[in-house]
Short mmCIF file of C-alpha atoms and ligand atoms in Angstrom, two decimals:
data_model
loop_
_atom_site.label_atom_id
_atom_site.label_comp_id
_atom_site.label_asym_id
_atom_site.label_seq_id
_atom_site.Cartn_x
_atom_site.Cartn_y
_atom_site.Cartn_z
CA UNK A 1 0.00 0.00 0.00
CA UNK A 2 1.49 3.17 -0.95
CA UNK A 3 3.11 5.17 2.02
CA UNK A 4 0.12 8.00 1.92
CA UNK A 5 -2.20 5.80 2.96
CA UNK A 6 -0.82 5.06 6.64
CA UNK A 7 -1.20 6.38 9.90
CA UNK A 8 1.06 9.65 10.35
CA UNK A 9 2.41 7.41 13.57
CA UNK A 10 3.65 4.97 10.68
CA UNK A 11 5.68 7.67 8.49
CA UNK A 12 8.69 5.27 7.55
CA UNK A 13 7.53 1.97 8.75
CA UNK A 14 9.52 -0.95 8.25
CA UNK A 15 6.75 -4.22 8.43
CA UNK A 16 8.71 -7.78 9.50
CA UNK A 17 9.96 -9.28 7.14
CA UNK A 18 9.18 -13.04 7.32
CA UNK A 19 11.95 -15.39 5.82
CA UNK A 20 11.78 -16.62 2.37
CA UNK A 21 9.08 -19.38 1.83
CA UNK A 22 9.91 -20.97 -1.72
CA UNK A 23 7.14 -22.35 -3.58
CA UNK A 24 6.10 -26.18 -2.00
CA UNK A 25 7.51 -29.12 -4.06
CA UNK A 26 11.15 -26.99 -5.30
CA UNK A 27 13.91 -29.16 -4.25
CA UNK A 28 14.75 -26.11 -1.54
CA UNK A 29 16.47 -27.04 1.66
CA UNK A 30 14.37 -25.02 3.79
CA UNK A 31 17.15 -23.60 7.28
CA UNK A 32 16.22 -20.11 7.31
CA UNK A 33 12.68 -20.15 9.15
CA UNK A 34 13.10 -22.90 12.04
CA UNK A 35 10.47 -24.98 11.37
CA UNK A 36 10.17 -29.06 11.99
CA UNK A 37 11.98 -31.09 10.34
CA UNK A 38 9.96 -33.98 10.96
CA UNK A 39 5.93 -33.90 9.92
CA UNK A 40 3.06 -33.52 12.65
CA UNK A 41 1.68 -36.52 14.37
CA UNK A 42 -0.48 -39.06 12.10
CA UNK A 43 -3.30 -38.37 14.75
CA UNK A 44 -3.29 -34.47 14.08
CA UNK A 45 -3.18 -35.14 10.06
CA UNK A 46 -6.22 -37.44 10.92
CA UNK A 47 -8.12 -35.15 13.04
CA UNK A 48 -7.83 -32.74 10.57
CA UNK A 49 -9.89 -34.77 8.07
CA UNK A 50 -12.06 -35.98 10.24
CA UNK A 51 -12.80 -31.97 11.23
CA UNK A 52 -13.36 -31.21 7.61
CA UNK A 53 -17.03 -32.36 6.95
CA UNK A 54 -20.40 -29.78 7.19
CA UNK A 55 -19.89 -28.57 10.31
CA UNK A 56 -17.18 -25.87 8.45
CA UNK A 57 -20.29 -24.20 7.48
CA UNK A 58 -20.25 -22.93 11.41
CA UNK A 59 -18.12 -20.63 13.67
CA UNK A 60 -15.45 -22.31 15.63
CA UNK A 61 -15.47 -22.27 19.60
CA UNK A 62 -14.78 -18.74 20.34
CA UNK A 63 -12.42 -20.40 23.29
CA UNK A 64 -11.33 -23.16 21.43
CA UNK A 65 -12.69 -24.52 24.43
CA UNK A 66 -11.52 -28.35 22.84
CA UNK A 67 -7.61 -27.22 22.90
CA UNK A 68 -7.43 -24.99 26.04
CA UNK A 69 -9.06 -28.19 28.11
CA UNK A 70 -6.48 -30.39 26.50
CA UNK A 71 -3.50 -28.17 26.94
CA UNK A 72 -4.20 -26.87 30.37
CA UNK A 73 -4.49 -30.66 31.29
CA UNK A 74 -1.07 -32.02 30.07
CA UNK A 75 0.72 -28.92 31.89
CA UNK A 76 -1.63 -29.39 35.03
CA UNK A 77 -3.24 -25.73 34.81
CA UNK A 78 -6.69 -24.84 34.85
CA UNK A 79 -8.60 -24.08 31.68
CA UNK A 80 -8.70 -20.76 32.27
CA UNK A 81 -5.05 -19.74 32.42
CA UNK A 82 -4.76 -20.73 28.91
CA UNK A 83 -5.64 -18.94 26.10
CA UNK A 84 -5.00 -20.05 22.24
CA UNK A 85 -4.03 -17.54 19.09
CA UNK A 86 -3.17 -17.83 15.45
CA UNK A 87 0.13 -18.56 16.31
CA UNK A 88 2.49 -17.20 19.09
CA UNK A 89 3.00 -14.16 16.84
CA UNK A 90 -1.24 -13.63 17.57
CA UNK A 91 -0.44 -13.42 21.18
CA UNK A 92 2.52 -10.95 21.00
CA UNK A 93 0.22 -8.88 19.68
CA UNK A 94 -2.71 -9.27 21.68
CA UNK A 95 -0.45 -8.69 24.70
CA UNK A 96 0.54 -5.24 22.88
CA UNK A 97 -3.26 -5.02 22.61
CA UNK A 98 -4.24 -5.76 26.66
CA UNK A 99 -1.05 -4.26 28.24
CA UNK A 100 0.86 -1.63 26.70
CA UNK A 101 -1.42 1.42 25.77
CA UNK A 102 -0.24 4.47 23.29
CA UNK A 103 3.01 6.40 25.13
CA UNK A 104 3.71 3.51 27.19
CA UNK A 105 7.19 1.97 27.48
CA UNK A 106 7.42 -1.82 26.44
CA UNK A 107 10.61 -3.13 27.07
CA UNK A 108 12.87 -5.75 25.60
CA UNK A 109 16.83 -7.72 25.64
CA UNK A 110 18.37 -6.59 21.80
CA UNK A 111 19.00 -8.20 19.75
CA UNK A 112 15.92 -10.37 19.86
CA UNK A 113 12.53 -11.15 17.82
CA UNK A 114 12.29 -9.08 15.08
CA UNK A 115 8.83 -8.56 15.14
CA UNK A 116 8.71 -6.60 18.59
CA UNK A 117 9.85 -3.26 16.81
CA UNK A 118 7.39 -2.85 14.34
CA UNK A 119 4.70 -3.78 16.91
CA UNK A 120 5.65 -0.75 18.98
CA UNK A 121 5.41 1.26 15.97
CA UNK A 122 2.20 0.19 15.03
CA UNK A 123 0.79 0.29 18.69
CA UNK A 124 2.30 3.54 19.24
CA UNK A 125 4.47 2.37 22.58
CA UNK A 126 8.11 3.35 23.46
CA UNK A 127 10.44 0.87 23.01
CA UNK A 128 12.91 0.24 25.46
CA UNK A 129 15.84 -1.82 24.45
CA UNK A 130 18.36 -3.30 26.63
CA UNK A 131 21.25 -4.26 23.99
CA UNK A 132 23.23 -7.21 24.83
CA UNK A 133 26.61 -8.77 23.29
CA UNK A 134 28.30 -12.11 23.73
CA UNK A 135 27.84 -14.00 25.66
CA UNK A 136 23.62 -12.65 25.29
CA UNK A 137 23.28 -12.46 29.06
CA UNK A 138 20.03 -10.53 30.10
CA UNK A 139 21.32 -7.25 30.99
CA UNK A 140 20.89 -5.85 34.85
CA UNK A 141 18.95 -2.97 33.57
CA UNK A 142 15.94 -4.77 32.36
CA UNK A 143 14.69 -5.87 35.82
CA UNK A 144 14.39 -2.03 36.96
CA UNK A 145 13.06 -0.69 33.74
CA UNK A 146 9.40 0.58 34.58
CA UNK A 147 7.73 -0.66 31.37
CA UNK A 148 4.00 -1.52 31.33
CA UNK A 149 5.32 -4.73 29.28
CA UNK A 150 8.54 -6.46 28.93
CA UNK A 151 9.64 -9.12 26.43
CA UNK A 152 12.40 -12.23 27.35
CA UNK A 153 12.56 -14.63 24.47
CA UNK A 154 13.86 -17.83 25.94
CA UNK A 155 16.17 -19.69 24.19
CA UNK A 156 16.09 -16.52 22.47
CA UNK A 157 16.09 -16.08 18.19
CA UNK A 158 18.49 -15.26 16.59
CA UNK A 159 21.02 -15.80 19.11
CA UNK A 160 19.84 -19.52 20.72
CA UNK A 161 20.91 -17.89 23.93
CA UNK A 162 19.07 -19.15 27.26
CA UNK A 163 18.94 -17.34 29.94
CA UNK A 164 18.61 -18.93 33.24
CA UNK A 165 15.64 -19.31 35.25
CA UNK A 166 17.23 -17.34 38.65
CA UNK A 167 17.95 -14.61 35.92
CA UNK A 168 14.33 -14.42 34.29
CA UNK A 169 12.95 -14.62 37.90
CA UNK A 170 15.03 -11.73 39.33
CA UNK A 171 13.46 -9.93 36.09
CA UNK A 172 9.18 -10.66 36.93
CA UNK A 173 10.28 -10.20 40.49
CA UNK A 174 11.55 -6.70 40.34
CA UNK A 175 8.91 -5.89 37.30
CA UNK A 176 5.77 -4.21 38.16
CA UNK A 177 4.10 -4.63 34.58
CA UNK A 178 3.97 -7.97 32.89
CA UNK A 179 7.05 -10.03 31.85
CA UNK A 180 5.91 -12.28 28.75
CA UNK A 181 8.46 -15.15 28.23
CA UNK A 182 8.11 -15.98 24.74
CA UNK A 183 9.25 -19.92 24.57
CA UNK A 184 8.60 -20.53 21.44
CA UNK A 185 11.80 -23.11 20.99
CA UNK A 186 11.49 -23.70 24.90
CA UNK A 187 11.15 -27.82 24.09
CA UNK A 188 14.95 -27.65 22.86
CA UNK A 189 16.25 -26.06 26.07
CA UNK A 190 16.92 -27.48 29.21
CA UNK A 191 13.77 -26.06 31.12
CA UNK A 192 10.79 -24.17 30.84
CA UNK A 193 10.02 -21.19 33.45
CA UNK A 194 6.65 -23.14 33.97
CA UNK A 195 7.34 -23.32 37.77
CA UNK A 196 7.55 -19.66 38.24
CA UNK A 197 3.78 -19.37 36.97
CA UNK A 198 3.01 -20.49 40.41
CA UNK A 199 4.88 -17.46 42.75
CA UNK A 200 4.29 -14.65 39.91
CA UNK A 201 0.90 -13.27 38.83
CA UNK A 202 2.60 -10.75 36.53
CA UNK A 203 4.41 -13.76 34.69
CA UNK A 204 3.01 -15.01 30.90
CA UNK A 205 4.53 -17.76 29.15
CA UNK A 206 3.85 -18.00 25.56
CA UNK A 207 4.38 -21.63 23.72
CA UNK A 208 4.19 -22.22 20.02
CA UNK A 209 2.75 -25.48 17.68
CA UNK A 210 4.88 -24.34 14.92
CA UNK A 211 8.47 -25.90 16.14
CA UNK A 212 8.12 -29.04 18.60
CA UNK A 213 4.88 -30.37 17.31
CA UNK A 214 5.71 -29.79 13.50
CA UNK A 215 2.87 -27.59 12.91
CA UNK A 216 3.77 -24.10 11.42
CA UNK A 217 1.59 -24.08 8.37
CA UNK A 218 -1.63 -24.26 10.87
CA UNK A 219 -1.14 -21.09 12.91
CA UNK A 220 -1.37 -22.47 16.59
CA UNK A 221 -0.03 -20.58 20.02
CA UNK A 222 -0.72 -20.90 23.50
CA UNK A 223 -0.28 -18.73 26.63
CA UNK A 224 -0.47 -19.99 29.74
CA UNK A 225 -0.58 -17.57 33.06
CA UNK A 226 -3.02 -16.12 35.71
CA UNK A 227 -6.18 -16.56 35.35
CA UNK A 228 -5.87 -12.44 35.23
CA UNK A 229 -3.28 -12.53 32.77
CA UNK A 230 -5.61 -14.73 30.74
CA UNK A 231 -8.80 -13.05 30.79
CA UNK A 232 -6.97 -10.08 30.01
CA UNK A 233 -5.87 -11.20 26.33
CA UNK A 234 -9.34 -13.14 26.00
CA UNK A 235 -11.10 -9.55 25.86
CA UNK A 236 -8.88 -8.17 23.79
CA UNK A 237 -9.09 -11.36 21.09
CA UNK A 238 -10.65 -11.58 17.70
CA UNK A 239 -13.50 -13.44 18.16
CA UNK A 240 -12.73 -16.81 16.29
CA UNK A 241 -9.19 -16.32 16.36
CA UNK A 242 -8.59 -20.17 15.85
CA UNK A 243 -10.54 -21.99 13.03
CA UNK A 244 -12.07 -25.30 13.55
CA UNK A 245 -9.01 -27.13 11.83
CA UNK A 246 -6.71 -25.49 13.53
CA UNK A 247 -9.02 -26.60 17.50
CA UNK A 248 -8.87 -30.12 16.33
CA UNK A 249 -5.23 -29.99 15.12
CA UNK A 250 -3.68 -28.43 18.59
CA UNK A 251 -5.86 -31.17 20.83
CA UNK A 252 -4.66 -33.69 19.15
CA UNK A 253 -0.84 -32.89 19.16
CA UNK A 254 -0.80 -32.13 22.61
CA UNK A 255 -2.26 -35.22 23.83
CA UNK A 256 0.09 -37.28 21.61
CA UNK A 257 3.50 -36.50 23.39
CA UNK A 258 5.28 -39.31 22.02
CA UNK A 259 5.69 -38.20 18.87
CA UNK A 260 6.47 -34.52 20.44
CA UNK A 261 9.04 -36.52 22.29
CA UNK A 262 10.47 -38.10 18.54
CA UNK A 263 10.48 -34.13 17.16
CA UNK A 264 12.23 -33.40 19.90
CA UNK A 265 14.66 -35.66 20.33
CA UNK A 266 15.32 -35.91 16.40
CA UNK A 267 15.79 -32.02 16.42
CA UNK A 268 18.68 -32.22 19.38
CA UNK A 269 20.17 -35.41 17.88
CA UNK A 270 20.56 -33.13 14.63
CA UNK A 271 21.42 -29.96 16.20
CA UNK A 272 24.66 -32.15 17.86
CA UNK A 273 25.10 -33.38 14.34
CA UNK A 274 25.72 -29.89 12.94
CA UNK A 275 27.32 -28.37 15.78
CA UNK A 276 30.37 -30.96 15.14
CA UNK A 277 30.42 -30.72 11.35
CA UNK A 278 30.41 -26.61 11.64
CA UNK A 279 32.82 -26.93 14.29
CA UNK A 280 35.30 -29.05 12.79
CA UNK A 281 34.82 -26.27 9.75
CA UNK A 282 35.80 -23.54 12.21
CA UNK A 283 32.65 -22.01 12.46
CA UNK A 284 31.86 -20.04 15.95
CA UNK A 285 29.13 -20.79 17.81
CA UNK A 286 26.92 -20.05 20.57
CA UNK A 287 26.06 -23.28 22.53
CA UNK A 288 22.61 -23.93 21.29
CA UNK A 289 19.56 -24.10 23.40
CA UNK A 290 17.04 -23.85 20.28
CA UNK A 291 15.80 -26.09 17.11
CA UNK A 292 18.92 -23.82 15.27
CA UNK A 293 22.33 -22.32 15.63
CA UNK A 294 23.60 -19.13 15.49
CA UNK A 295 26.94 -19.35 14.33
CA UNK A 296 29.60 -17.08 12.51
CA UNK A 297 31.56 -18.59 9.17
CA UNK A 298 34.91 -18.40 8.75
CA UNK A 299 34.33 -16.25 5.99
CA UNK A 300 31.96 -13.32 4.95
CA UNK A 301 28.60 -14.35 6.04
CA UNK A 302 27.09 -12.45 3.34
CA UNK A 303 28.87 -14.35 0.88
CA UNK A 304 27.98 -17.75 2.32
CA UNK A 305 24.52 -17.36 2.51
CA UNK A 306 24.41 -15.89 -0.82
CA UNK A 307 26.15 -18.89 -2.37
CA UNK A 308 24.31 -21.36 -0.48
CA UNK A 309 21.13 -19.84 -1.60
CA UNK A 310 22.64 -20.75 -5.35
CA UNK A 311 22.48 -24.07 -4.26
CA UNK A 312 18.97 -24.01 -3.18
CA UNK A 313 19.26 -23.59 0.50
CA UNK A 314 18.18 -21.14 2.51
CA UNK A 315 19.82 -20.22 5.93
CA UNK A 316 18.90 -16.32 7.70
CA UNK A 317 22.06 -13.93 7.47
CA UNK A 318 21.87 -11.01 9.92
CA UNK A 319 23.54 -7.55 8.27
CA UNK A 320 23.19 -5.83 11.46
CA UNK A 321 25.52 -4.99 14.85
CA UNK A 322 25.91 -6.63 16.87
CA UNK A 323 25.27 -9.69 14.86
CA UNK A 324 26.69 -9.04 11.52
CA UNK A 325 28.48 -11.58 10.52
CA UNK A 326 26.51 -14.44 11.77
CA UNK A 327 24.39 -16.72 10.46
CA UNK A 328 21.02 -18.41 12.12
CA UNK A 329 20.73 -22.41 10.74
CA UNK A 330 17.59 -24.04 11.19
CA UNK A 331 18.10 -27.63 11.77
CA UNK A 332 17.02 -30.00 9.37
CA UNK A 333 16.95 -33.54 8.23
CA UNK A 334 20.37 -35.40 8.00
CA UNK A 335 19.85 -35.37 4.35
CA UNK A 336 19.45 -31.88 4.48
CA UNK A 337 22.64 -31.21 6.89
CA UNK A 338 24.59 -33.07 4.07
CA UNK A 339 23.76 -30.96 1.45
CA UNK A 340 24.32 -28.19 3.23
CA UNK A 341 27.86 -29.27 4.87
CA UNK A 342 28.79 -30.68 1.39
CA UNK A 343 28.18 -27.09 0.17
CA UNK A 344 29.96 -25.05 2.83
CA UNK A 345 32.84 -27.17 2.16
CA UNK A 346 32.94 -26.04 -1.67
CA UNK A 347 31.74 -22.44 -0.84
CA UNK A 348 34.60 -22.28 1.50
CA UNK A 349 37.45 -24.01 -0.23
C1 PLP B 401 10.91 -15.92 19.03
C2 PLP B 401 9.67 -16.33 18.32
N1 PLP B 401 8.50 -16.14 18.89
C3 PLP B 401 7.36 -16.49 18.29
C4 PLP B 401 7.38 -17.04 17.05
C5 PLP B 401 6.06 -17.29 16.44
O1 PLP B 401 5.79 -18.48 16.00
P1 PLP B 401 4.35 -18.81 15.43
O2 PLP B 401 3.63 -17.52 15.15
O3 PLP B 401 4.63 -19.61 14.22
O4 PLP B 401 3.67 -19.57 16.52
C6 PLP B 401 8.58 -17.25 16.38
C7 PLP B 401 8.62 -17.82 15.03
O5 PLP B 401 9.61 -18.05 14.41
C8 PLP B 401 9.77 -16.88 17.04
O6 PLP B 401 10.97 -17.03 16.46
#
């Protein structure tokens, strides 16, 4: 849409830009966007066909009442401190929606999520970033900062840094506003900040479908927190913010944690794979906590990812301080690691 047509608060707005998606069925190997390398359960896939029949002609549960019963059971919550969006990027925003009014400060650990900036443009807010450098420690300041709203990702994108939980906690304890944890690749690290739901009413945790259960292309998110927290966001939501595929789909993945276990496990298995390869190649590295690694070639990163997208595969290249120079690799299949290592190896020599 041409500039003239936005909000004078948007004058120069940059929108996210979401990594590549090539066309389905080009021989692509997909790194750059960290999603599953392994398909959804067989039960969700068959859930989903059973769910498409006549009853599409009618509205979904406006709670997705199916999915939030499911979920809150498996992580031993009530039903009401868990609310469901079109993804966890849905909920960022609805927390942007229920917390953080025009003028208001909504703070944040750089470099992080991409997405947060242009949110606080669009929502009017102040952002307040807390920059960090290696080794991606949250910084002291963030605890103290008076923002209505403040944002941890944990393991955080792009770096895979995780903080630890005595860290985050020291953060929601000294916070007056809400903390939202986004775990989004919380599966592949070695704890969740569940526990602290119990001691902190200011305390959200956001969780994703898209990575651990191999569902990205249905648009799934949870957030789990007080019951406050929760009915918050619910009166801020669009009305059927989940379709009826998309209910069916996140009940049925949850309650089949064995094959969230395989994802899992197949993911860190493969992340240890390409940690060793990229090591051996004198890459740098930040020890991974995530379903990818942020790691720095041994060469110009713009280069690399440049000629690895000649071969077909896609990995996310960062052209800013302080990451320039680095490169985020989502972990894929072993056939895809070889492709990609074969690759490096001729890009490099
Ligand atoms: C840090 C972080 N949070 C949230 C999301 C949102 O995931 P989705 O909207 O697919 O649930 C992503 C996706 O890549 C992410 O990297």
């Amino acid at each position: 849409m041409p500039e003239g047509f936005l909000k004078p608060a948007l004058a120069g707005f940059q929108p996210y830009l979401p990594g590549e998606q090539p066309p389905d069925g080009e021989d692509w190997v997909k790194l750059n966007t960290n999603e599953s390398p392994l398909p959804p359960s067989p039960r969700v896939v068959e859930a989903i066909r059973q769910a498409a029949d006549d009853s599409l002609r009618l509205y979904p549960s406006p709670t997705a009442a199916p999915a939030r019963i499911a979920i809150a059971k498996h992580l031993g919550l009530q039903p009401d401190q868990v609310t469901l969006g079109n993804g966890g990027d849905e909920l960022i925003e609805m927390c942007f929606r229920a917390f953080a009014g025009a003028g208001d400060r909504v703070a944040y650990p750089t470099p992080t999520y991409p997405l947060l900036d242009p949110l606080c443009r669009i929502h009017e807010v102040e952002p307040s970033t807390h920059p960090t450098e290696l080794p991606w420690e949250l910084p002291p300041s963030l605890g103290p900062d008076p923002a209505a709203l403040k944002f941890i990702v944990n393991p955080n994108s792009p770096t895979g840094a995780f903080f630890a939980k005595a860290a985050i906690e020291a953060v929601v304890a000294a916070s007056a506003g809400v903390v939202v944890i986004d775990e989004a690749y919380v599966d592949f690290a070695p704890h969740p900040a569940l526990s602290l739901l119990q001691s902190h009413q200011n305390l959200l945790l956001l969780r994703t479908f898209s990575k651990s259960y191999g569902l990205a292309g249905m648009r799934i998110g949870f957030a789990i927190g007080s019951r406050g927290l929760i009915s918050a966001l619910d009166s801020v939501k669009d009305s059927y913010n989940l379709d009826r595929l998309a209910i069916v789909a996140a009940k049925a993945a949850i309650e089949d944690e064995d094959h969230h276990r395989r994802i899992v496990s197949a993911v860190i298995e493969g992340r240890d794979f390409l940690i060793q390869e990229l090591t051996a190649m004198k890459f740098d590295l930040v020890p991974p906590a995530a379903n990818f690694v942020f790691t720095k070639p041994p060469a110009d990163a713009d280069h690399v990812a440049s000629a690895l997208r000649e071969r077909r595969i896609l990995v996310r290249h960062y052209d800013r301080e302080p990451i320039a120079g680095w490169l985020r690799i989502t972990v894929g299949t072993r056939q895809q690691h070889e492709r990609l290592i074969v690759a490096l190896k001729e890009i490099l020599s």
